[in-house]
mmCIF file of C-alpha atoms in Angstrom:
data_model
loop_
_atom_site.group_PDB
_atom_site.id
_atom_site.type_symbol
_atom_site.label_atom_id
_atom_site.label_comp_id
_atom_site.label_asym_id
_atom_site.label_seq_id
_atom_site.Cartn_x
_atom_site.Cartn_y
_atom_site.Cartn_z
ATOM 1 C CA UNK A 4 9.057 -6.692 -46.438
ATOM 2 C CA UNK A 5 7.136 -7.508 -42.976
ATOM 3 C CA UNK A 6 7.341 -4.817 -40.538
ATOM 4 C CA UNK A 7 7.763 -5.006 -37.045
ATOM 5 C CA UNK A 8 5.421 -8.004 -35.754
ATOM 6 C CA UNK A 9 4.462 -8.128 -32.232
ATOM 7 C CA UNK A 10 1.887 -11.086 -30.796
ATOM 8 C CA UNK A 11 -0.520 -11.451 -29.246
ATOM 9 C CA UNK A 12 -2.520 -8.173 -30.485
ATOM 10 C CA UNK A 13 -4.922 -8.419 -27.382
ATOM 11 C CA UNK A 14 -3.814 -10.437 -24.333
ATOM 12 C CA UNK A 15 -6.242 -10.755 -21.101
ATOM 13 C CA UNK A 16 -4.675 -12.371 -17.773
ATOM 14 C CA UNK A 17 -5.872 -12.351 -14.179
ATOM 15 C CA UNK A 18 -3.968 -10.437 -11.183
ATOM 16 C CA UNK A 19 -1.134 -13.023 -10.220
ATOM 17 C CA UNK A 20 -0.570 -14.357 -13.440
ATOM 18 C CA UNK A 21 2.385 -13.978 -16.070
ATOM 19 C CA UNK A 22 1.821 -11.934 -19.029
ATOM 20 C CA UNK A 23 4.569 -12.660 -22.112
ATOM 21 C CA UNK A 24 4.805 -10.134 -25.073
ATOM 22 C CA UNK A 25 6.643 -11.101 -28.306
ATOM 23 C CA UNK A 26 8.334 -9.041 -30.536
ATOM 24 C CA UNK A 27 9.738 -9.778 -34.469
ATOM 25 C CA UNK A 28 11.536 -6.921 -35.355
ATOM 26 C CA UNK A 29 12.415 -6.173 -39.091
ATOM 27 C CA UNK A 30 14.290 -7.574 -41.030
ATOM 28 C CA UNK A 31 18.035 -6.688 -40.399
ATOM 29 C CA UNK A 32 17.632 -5.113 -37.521
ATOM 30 C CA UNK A 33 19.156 -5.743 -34.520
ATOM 31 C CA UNK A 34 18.217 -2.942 -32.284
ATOM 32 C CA UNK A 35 14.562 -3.769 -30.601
ATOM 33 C CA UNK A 36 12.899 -0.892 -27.720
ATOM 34 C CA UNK A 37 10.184 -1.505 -25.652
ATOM 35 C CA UNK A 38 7.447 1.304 -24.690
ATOM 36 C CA UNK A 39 4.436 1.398 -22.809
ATOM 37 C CA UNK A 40 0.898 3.644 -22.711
ATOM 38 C CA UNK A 41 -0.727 4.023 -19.743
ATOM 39 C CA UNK A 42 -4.231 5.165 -20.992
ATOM 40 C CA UNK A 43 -4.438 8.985 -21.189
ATOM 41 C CA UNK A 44 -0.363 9.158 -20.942
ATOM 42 C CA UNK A 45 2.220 9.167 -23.594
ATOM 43 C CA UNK A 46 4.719 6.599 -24.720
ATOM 44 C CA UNK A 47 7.081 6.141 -22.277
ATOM 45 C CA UNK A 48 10.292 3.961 -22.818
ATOM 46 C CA UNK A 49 11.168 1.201 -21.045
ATOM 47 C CA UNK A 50 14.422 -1.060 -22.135
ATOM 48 C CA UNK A 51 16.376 -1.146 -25.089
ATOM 49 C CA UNK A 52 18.077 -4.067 -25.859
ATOM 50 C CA UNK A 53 20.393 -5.687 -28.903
ATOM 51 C CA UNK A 54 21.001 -9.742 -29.513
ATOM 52 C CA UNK A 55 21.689 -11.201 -26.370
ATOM 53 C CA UNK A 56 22.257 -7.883 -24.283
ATOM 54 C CA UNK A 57 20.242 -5.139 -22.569
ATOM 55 C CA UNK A 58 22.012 -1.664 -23.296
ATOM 56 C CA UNK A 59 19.382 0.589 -21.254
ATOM 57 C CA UNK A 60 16.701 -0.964 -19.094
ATOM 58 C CA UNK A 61 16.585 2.800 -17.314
ATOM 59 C CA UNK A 62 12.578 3.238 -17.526
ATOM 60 C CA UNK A 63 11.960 -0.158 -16.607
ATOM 61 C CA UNK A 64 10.038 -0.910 -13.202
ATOM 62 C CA UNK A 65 12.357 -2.666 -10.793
ATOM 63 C CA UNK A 66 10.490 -5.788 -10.133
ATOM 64 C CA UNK A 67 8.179 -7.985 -11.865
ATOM 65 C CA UNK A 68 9.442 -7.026 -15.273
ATOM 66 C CA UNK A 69 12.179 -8.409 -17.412
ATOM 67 C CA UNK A 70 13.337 -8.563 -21.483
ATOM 68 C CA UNK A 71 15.286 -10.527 -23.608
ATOM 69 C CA UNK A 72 16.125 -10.477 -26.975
ATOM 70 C CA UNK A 73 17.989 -13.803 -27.517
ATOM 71 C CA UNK A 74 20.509 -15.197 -30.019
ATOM 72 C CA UNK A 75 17.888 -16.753 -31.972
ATOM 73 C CA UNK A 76 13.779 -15.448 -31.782
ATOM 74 C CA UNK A 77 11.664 -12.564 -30.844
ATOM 75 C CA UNK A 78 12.413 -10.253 -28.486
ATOM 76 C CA UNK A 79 10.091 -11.200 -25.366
ATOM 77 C CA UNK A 80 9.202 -8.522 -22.469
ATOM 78 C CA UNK A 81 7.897 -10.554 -19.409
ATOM 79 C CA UNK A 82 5.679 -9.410 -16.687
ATOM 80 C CA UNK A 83 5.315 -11.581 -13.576
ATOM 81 C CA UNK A 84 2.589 -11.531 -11.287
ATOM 82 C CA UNK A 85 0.637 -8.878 -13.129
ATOM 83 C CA UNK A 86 -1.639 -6.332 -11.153
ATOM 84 C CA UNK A 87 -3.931 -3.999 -12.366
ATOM 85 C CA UNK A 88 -1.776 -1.025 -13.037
ATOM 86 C CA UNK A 89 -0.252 -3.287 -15.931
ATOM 87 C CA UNK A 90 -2.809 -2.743 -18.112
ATOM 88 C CA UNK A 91 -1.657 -0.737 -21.271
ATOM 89 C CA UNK A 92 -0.658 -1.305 -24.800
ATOM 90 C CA UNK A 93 2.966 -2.332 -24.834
ATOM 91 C CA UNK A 94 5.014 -1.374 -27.839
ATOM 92 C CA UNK A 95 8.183 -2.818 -29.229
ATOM 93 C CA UNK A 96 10.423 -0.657 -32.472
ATOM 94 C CA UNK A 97 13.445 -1.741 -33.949
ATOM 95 C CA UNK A 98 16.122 0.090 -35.670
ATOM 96 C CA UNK A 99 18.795 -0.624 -37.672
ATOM 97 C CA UNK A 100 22.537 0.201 -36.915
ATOM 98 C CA UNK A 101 23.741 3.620 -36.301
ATOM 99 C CA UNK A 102 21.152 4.112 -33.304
ATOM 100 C CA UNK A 103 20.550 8.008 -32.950
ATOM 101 C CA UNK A 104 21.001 8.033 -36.083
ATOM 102 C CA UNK A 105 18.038 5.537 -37.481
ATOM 103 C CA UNK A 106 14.390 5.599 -37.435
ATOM 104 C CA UNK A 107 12.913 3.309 -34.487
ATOM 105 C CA UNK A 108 9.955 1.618 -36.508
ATOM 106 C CA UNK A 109 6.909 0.505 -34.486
ATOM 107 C CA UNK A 110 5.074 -3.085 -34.445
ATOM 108 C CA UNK A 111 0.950 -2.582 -33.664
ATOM 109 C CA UNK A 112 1.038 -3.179 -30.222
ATOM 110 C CA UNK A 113 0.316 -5.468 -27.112
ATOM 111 C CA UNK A 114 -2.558 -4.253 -25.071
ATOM 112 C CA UNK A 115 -2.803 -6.284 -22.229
ATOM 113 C CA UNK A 116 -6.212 -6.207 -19.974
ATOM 114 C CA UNK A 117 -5.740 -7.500 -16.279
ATOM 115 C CA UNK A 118 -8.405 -9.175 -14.621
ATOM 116 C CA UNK B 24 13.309 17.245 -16.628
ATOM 117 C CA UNK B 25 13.608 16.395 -20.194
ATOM 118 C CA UNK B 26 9.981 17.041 -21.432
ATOM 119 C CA UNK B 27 7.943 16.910 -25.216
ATOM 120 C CA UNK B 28 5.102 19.130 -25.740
ATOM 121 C CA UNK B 29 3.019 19.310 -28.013
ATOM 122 C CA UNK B 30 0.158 21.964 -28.763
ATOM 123 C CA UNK B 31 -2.967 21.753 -29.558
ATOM 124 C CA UNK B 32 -4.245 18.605 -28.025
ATOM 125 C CA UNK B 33 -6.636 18.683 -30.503
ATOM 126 C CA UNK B 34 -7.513 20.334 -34.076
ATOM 127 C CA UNK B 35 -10.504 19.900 -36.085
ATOM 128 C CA UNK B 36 -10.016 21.388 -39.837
ATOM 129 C CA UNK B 37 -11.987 21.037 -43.348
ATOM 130 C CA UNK B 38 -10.962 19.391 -45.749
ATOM 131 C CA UNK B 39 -8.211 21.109 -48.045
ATOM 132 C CA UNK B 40 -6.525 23.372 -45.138
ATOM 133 C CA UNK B 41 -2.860 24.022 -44.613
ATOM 134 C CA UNK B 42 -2.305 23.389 -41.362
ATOM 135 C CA UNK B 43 0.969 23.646 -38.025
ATOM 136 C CA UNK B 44 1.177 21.159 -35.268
ATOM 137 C CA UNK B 45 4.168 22.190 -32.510
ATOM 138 C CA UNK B 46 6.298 20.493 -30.751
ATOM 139 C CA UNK B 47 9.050 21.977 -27.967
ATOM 140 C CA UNK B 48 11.252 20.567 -25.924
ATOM 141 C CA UNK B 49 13.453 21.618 -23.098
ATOM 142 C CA UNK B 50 16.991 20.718 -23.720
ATOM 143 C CA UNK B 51 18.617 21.612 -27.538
ATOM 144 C CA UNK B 52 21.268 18.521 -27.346
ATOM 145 C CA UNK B 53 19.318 16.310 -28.905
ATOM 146 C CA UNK B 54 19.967 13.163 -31.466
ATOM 147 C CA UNK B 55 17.458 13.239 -33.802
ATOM 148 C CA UNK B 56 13.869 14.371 -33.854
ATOM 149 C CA UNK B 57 10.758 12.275 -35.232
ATOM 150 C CA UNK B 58 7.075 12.801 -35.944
ATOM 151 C CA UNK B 59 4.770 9.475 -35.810
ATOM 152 C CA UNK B 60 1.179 9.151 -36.849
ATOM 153 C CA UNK B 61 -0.936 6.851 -34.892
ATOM 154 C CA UNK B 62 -4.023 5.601 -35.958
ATOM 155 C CA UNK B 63 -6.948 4.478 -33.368
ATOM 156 C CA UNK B 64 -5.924 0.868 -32.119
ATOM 157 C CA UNK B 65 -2.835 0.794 -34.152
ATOM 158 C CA UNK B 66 0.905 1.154 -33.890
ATOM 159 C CA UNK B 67 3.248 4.200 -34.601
ATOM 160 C CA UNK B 68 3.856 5.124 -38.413
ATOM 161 C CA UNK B 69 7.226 7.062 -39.197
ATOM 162 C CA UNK B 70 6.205 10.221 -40.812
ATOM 163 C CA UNK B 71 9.759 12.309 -40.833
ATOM 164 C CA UNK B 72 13.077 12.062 -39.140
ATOM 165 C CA UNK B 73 14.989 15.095 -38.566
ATOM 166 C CA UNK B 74 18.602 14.701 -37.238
ATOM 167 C CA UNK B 75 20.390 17.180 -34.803
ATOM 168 C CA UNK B 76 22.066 19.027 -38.033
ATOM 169 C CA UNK B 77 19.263 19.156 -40.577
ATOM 170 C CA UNK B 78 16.915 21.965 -40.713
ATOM 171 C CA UNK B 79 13.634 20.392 -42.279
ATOM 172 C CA UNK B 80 12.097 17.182 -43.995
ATOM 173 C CA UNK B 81 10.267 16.950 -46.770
ATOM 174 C CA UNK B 82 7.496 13.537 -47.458
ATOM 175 C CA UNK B 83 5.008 14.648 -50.005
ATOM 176 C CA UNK B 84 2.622 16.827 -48.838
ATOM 177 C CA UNK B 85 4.031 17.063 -45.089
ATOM 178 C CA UNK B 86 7.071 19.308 -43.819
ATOM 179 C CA UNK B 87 8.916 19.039 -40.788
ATOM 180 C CA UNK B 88 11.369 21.927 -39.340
ATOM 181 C CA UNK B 89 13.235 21.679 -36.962
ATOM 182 C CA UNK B 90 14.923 24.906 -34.593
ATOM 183 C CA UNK B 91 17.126 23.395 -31.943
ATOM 184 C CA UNK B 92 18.174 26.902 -30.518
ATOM 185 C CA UNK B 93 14.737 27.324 -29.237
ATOM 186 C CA UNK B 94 13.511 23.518 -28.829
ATOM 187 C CA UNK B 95 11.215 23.488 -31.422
ATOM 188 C CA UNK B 96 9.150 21.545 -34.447
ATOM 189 C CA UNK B 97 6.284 22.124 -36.832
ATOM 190 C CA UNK B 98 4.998 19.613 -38.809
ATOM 191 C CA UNK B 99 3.337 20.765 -41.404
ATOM 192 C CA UNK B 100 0.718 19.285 -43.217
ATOM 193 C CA UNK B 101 -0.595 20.541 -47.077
ATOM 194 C CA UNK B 102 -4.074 20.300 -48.271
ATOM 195 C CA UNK B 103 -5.341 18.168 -45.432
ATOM 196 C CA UNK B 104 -7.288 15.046 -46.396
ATOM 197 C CA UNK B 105 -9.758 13.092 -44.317
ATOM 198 C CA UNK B 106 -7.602 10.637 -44.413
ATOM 199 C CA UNK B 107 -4.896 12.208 -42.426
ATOM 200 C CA UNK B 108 -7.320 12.178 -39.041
ATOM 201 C CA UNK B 109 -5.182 10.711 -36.596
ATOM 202 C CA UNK B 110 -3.469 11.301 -33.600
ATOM 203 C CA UNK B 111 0.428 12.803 -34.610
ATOM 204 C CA UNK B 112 3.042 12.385 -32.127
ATOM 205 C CA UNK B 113 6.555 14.030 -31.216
ATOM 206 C CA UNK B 114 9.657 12.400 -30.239
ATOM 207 C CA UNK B 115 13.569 13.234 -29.238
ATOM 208 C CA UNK B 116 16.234 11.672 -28.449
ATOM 209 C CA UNK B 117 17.844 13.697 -26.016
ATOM 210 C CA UNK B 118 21.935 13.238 -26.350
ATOM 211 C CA UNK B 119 22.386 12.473 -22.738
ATOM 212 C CA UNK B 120 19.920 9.730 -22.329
ATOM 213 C CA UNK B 121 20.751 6.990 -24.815
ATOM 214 C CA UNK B 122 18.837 5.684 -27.370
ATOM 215 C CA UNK B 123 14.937 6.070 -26.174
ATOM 216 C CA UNK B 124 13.010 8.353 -27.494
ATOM 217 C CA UNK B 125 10.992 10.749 -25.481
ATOM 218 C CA UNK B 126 7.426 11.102 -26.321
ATOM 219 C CA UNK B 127 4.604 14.629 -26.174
ATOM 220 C CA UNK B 128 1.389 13.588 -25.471
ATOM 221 C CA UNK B 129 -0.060 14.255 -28.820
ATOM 222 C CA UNK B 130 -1.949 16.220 -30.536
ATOM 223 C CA UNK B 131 -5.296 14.384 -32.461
ATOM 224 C CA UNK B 132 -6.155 15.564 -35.276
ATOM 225 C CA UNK B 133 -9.824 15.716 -37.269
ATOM 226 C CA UNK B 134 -9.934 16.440 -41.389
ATOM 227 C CA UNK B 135 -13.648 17.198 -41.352
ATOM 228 C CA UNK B 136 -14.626 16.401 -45.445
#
């Protein structure tokens, strides 16, 4: 019973460039979050989003950063033009229905390095 | 603001101890309540979930209470084991504010054998 899966574990990209984080969440669910930590900070939230459709994208930055979660696939949370204040380990959780109500469980992490 | 603290930062104990970590927050409408353990270089674990109307969990040798009137949490953790060095984390989901939970900043935690 695979947990969440999230790829690649380390990712490295210059300033300017794109950086593209998958997530698999578990099987049967359809709920998928993503978080970031800055270093020395705590997990802070950033969208939430269900098959084809964001339902809270409230901590996300305004520019450069966008999610999906489509029909068919991962989840995918995609940074344009990254700059050095990207750099952090990006977490995606899924959850199964009932939302409030369900445990969010947590894939291993993204940490992405900028250049 | 709708904050998650947790205290101590840090704890060092021997091996076999009984031991508290706290966690407040500042607004009783909340969701649910959950305690994570993270691991160095790892992901987030699910330890306990405590919802809005439930007092306390119960996973082997950890405990989790939960007092809504005055925003807090203990986790407790029973005959501590080297093995349960690791950094535990805190999070709510505050009614208000959808579905994301709200992290404290941790507190790290050293089993000494």
């Amino acid at each position: 019973n695979a947990g969440v899966m999230q790829n690649p574990r380390h990712l490295v990209r210059r300033r300017g460039q794109e950086a593209r984080l998958r997530c698999s969440p578990m099987k049967g669910h359809s709920h998928v979050y993503w978080y970031r930590q800055l270093p020395e900070e705590g997990l802070k939230f950033m969208v939430y989003l269900q098959k084809e459709n964001i339902i809270d994208e409230s901590g996300m930055p305004k520019e450069r950063f966008s999610a999906e979660f489509p029909k068919e696939g991962p989840s995918i949370l995609r940074i344009q033009q990254v700059v050095r204040g990207d750099s952090a380990a990006y977490f995606c959780a899924s959850s199964g229905p009932g939302q409030g109500n369900q445990p969010q469980h947590f894939g291993d992490g993204t940490r992405l390095s900028i250049l | 603001k709708q904050e998650v603290t947790q205290i101590p930062a840090a704890l060092s104990v021997p091996e076999g101890e009984n031991l508290v970590l706290n966690c407040s927050f500042t607004d009783s409408a909340i969701y649910n309540l959950q305690w994570f353990r993270q691991d160095p270089g790892k992901g987030l674990t699910s330890l306990l979930l405590i919802q809005s109307s439930q007092r306390e969990q119960t996973s082997g040798r950890l405990n989790a209470s939960l007092d809504k009137s005055s925003g807090r949490s203990t986790l407790y953790i029973a005959a501590s084991q080297p093995g349960d060095s690791a950094t535990y984390l805190c999070a709510v989901i505050y009614s208000n504010s959808g579905y994301a939970l709200n992290f404290g900043k941790g507190t790290s935690l050293l089993v000494t054998p």
